[in-house]
XYZ file of C-alpha atoms in Angstrom:
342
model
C -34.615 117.369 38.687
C -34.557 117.726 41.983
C -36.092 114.926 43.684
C -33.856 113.199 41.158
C -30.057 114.800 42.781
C -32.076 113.980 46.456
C -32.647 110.244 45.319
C -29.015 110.140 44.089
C -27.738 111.707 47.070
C -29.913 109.134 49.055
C -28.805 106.122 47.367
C -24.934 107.595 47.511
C -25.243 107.437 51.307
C -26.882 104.634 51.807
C -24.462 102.721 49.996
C -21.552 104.641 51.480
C -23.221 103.529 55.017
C -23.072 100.003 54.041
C -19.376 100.025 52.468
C -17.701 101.552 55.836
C -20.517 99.188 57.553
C -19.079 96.105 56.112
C -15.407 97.454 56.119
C -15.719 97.623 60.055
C -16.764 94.442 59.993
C -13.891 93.134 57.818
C -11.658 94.346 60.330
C -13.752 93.304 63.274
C -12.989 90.154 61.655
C -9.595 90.210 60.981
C -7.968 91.933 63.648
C -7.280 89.948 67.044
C -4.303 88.962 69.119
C -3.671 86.890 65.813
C -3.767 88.558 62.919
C -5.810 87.484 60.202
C -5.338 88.225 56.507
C -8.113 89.968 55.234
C -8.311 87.762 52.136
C -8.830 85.163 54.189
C -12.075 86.677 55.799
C -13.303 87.170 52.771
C -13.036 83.567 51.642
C -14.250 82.196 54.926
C -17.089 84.611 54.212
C -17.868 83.348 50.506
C -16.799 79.511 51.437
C -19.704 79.890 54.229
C -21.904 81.732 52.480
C -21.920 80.636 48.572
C -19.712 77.226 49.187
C -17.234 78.259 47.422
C -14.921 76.157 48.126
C -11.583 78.029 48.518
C -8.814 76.054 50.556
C -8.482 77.364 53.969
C -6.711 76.429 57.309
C -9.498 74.982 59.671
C -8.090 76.892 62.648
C -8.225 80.442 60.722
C -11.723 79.771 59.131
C -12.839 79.146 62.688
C -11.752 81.873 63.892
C -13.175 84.082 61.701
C -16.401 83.043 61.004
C -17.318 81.442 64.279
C -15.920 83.651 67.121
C -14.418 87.260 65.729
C -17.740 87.397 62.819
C -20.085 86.815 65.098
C -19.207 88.956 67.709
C -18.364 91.985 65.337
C -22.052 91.768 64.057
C -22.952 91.729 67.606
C -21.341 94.717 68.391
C -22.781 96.342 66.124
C -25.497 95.789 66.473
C -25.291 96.607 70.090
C -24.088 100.001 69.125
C -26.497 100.682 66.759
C -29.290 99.698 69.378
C -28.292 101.805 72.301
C -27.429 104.480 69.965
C -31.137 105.097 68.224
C -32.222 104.557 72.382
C -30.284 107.176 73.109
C -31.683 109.203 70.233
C -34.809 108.661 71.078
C -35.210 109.617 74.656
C -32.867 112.456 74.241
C -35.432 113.662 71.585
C -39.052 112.855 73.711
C -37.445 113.794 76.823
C -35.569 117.226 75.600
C -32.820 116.077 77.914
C -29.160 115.945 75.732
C -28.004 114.151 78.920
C -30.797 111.260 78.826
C -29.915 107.758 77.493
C -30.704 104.283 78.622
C -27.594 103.675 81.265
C -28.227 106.968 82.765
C -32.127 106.713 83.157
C -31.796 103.270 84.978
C -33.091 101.333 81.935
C -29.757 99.601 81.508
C -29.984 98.816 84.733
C -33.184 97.417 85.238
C -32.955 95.373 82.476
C -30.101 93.427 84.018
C -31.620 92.900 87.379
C -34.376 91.061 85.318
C -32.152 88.862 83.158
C -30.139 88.073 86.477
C -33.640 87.376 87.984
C -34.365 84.884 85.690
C -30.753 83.380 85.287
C -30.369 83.040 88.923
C -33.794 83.237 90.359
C -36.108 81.262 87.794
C -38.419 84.146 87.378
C -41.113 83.327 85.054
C -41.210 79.405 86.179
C -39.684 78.607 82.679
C -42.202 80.825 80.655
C -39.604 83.671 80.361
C -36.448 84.051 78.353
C -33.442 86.183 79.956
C -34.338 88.855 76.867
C -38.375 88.711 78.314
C -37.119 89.312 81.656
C -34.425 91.936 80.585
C -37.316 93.847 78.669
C -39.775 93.728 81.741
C -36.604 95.102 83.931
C -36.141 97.752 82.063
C -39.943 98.751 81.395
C -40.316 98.426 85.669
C -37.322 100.778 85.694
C -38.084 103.569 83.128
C -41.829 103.169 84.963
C -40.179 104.135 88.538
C -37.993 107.077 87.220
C -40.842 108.863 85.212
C -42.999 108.393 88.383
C -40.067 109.515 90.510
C -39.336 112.469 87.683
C -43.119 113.480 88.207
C -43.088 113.921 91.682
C -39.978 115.636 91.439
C -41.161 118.520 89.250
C -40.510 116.919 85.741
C -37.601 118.951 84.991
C -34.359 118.090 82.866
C -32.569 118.234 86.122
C -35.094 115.755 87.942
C -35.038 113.466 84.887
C -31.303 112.888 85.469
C -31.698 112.196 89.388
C -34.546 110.394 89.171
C -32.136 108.502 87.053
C -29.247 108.073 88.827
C -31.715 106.280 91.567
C -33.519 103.772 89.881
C -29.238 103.005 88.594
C -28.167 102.665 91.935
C -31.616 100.803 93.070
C -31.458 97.835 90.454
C -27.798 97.612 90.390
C -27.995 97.197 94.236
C -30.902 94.579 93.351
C -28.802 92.892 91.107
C -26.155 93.029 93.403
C -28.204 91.442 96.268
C -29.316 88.786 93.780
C -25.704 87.380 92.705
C -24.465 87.574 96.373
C -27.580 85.708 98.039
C -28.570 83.128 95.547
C -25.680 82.915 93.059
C -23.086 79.869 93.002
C -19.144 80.864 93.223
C -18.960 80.240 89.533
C -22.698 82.306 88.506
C -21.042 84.947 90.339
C -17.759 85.389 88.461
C -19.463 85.232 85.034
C -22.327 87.420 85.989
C -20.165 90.062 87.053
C -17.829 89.888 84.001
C -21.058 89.994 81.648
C -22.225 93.065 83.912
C -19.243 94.929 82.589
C -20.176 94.285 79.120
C -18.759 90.854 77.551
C -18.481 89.767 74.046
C -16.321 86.787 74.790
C -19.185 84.131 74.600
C -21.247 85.848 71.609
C -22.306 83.151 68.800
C -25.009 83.118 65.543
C -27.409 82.287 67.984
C -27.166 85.325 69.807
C -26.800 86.994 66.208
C -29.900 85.977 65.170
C -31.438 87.518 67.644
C -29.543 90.786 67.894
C -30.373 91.444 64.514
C -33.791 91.469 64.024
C -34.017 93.239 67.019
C -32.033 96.325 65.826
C -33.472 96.290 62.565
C -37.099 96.425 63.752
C -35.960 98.982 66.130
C -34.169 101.310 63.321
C -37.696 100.548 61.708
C -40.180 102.064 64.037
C -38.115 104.614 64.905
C -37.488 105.542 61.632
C -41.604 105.450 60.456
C -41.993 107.979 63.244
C -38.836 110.456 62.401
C -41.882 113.085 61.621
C -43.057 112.653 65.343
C -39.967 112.743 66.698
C -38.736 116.014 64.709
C -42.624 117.874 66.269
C -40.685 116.802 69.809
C -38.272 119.246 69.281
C -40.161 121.935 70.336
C -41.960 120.282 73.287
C -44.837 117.716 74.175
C -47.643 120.550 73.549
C -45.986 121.843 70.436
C -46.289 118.112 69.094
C -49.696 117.648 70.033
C -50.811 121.460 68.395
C -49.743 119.825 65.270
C -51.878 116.665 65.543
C -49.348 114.134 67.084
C -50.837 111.136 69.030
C -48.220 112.443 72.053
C -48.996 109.336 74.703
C -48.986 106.977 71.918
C -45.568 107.846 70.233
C -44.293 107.677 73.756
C -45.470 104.146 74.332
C -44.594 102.914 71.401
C -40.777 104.931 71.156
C -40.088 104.225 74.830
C -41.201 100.585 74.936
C -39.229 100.467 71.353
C -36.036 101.633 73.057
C -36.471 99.492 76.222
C -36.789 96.225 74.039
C -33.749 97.354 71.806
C -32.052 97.891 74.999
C -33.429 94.740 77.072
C -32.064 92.316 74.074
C -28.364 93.292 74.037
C -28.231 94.102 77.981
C -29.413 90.181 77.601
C -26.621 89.430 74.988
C -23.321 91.062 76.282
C -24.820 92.880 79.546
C -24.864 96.336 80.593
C -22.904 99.080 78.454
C -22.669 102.125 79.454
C -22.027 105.831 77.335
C -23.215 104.622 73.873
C -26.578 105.861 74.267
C -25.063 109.551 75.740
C -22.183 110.037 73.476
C -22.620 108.833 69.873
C -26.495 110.385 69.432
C -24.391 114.186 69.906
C -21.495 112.902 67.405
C -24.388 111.998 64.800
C -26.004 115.440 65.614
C -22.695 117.462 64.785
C -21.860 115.522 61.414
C -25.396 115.337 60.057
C -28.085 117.755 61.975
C -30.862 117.315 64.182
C -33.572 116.017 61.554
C -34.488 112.690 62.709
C -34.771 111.250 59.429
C -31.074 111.510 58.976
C -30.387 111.266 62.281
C -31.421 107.851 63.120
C -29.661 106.133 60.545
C -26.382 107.843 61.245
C -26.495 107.438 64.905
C -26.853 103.679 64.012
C -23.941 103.658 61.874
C -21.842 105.683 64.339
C -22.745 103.236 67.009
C -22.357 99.913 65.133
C -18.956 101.065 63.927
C -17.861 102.344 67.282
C -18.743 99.295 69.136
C -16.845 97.136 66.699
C -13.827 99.458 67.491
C -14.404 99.240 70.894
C -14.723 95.416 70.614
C -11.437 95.454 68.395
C -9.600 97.424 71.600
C -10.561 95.280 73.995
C -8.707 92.233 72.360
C -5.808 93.940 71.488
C -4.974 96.216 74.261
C -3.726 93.908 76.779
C -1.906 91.228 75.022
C -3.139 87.951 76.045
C -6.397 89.385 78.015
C -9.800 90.553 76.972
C -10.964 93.387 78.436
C -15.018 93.756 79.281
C -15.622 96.111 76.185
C -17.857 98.387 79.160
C -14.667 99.229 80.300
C -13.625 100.722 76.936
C -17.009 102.684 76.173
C -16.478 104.065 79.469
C -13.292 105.423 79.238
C -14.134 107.024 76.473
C -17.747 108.074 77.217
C -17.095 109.283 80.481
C -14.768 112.275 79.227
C -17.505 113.217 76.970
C -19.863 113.253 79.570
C -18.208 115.441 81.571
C -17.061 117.670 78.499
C -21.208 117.977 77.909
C -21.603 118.411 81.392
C -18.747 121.234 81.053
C -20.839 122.593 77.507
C -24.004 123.346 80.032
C -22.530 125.334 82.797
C -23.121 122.359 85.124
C -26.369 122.814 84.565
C -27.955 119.073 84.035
């Protein structure tokens, strides 16, 4: 009887996850400068879809399914990305402060899509999301070697941090100004920022597997990451494979978060904020954890994307700036929580 109320209760919030899911996309969808009825999304969506062969204006079908549907399922799954990241190091690392903007990883992974962008890195044989993902391993390498010599503790994590940041942002920096063209520049630095404003299926189709598999393996080792909670040696007492789980989570967290830094560039806050919003609504088993922290994050990025087109009128803003003005409070309110105390 009881494993049959927990399957119920399962399958309730699954599909409840899905509902608000595809409601934030509806609106991601439908809500612009110009206003779309939300009937019409949903007939662009079946006419697409299922041919179904409703009459539509050209202009408004465009619209939706090619430029605001696209970049909604984007966002989110941007959000949902950088938000099990988050999750994930916060857990291994025992650090509520640790995500992938603040440990560098963001960071790295940027210098290596700009290497290869600008700089041909790879001779051809690398993508921008192949170089993105071997930035950001080369950058969580240096701050856990950097972390090490420091003493290992929560607040050399966080410094350690903060320099590989400033180290491959100045890289990336001294990569646009020496080698970049006038024009590379101007769009680099607006996609640094965080920009949705050139996000298509393509980049869909890649943003999506890509959180999926990573909401995947994360979620196969939940167990693993729960035995974290008390510590590396705790973990290993009780038979977990510690070196391995950190491999495979950290290298996990840096592809999740080499693809979208790839997509729509570096976004800052997700990864910090939304993993401690899932933790108050739903608790600290990972099992549950994970998926909410997914939603949370999908939905909040399509609600940051959905500000960013409507707040100035006639002007996107890069959506970094809007997870930053509202992550940065909530750093400092968690940085408030601890005494000071990183």
């Amino acid at each position: 009887m009881n494993r049959a109320i927990s399957s119920i209760g399962r399958t309730g919030a699954v599909f409840l996850a899905l509902v608000l899911l595809v409601a934030a996309l509806w609106l991601g969808a439908a809500i612009g400068e110009t206003s779309i009825p939300f009937e019409t999304v949903a007939r662009t969506v079946a006419n697409r879809l299922w041919h179904a062969g409703y009459p539509l204006e050209p202009i408004d079908e465009g619209i939706v399914w090619s430029y605001r549907l696209s970049r909604a399922v984007v966002a989110a799954c941007c959000g949902a990305a950088l938000a099990l990241s988050g999750v994930v190091l916060q857990s291994l690392l025992r650090n509520p402060l640790a995500d992938p903007y603040i440990l560098g990883i963001s960071a790295g992974a940027s210098t290596g899509a700009v290497g290869v962008a600008i700089l041909g890195f790879g001779a051809g044989f690398l993508t921008m999301p192949m170089g993105a993902f071997l930035g950001a391993l080369i950058a969580f390498a240096l701050v856990a070697l950097l972390a090490v010599k420091a003493g290992r503790g929560t607040a050399a994590v966080i410094l350690a941090g903060v320099v590989g940041s400033q180290l491959f942002n100045a890289l990336t920096s001294f990569i646009v100004t020496k080698s970049a063209t006038a024009e590379q520049a101007r769009g680099i630095m607006f996609w640094l920022l965080g920009n949705l404003s050139g996000v298509r299926w393509p980049d869909a189709w890649l943003a999506i597997p890509a959180a999926l598999c990573g909401l995947l393996v994360c979620l196969w080792h939940a167990r693993s990451l729960d035995a974290f909670t008390f510590g590396a040696e705790s973990a290993a007492s009780l038979g977990i494979s510690v070196r391995r789980i950190y491999l495979v989570l950290v290298g996990t967290s840096a592809m999740m978060t080499a693809v979208m830094v790839s997509i729509v560039g570096s976004i800052g806050f997700v990864g910090l904020v939304i993993p401690h919003a899932a933790r108050m609504l739903v608790g600290v088993r990972h099992g549950v954890l994970l998926p909410a922290a997914a939603l949370i994050g999908a939905i909040f990025m399509i609600a940051a994307d959905i500000l960013s087109r409507t707040l100035i009128h006639g002007q996107v803003l890069p959506i970094g700036v809007i997870t930053a003005l509202v992550g940065a409070p909530a750093f400092a309110f968690i940085l408030g929580r601890r005494g000071g105390r990183a």
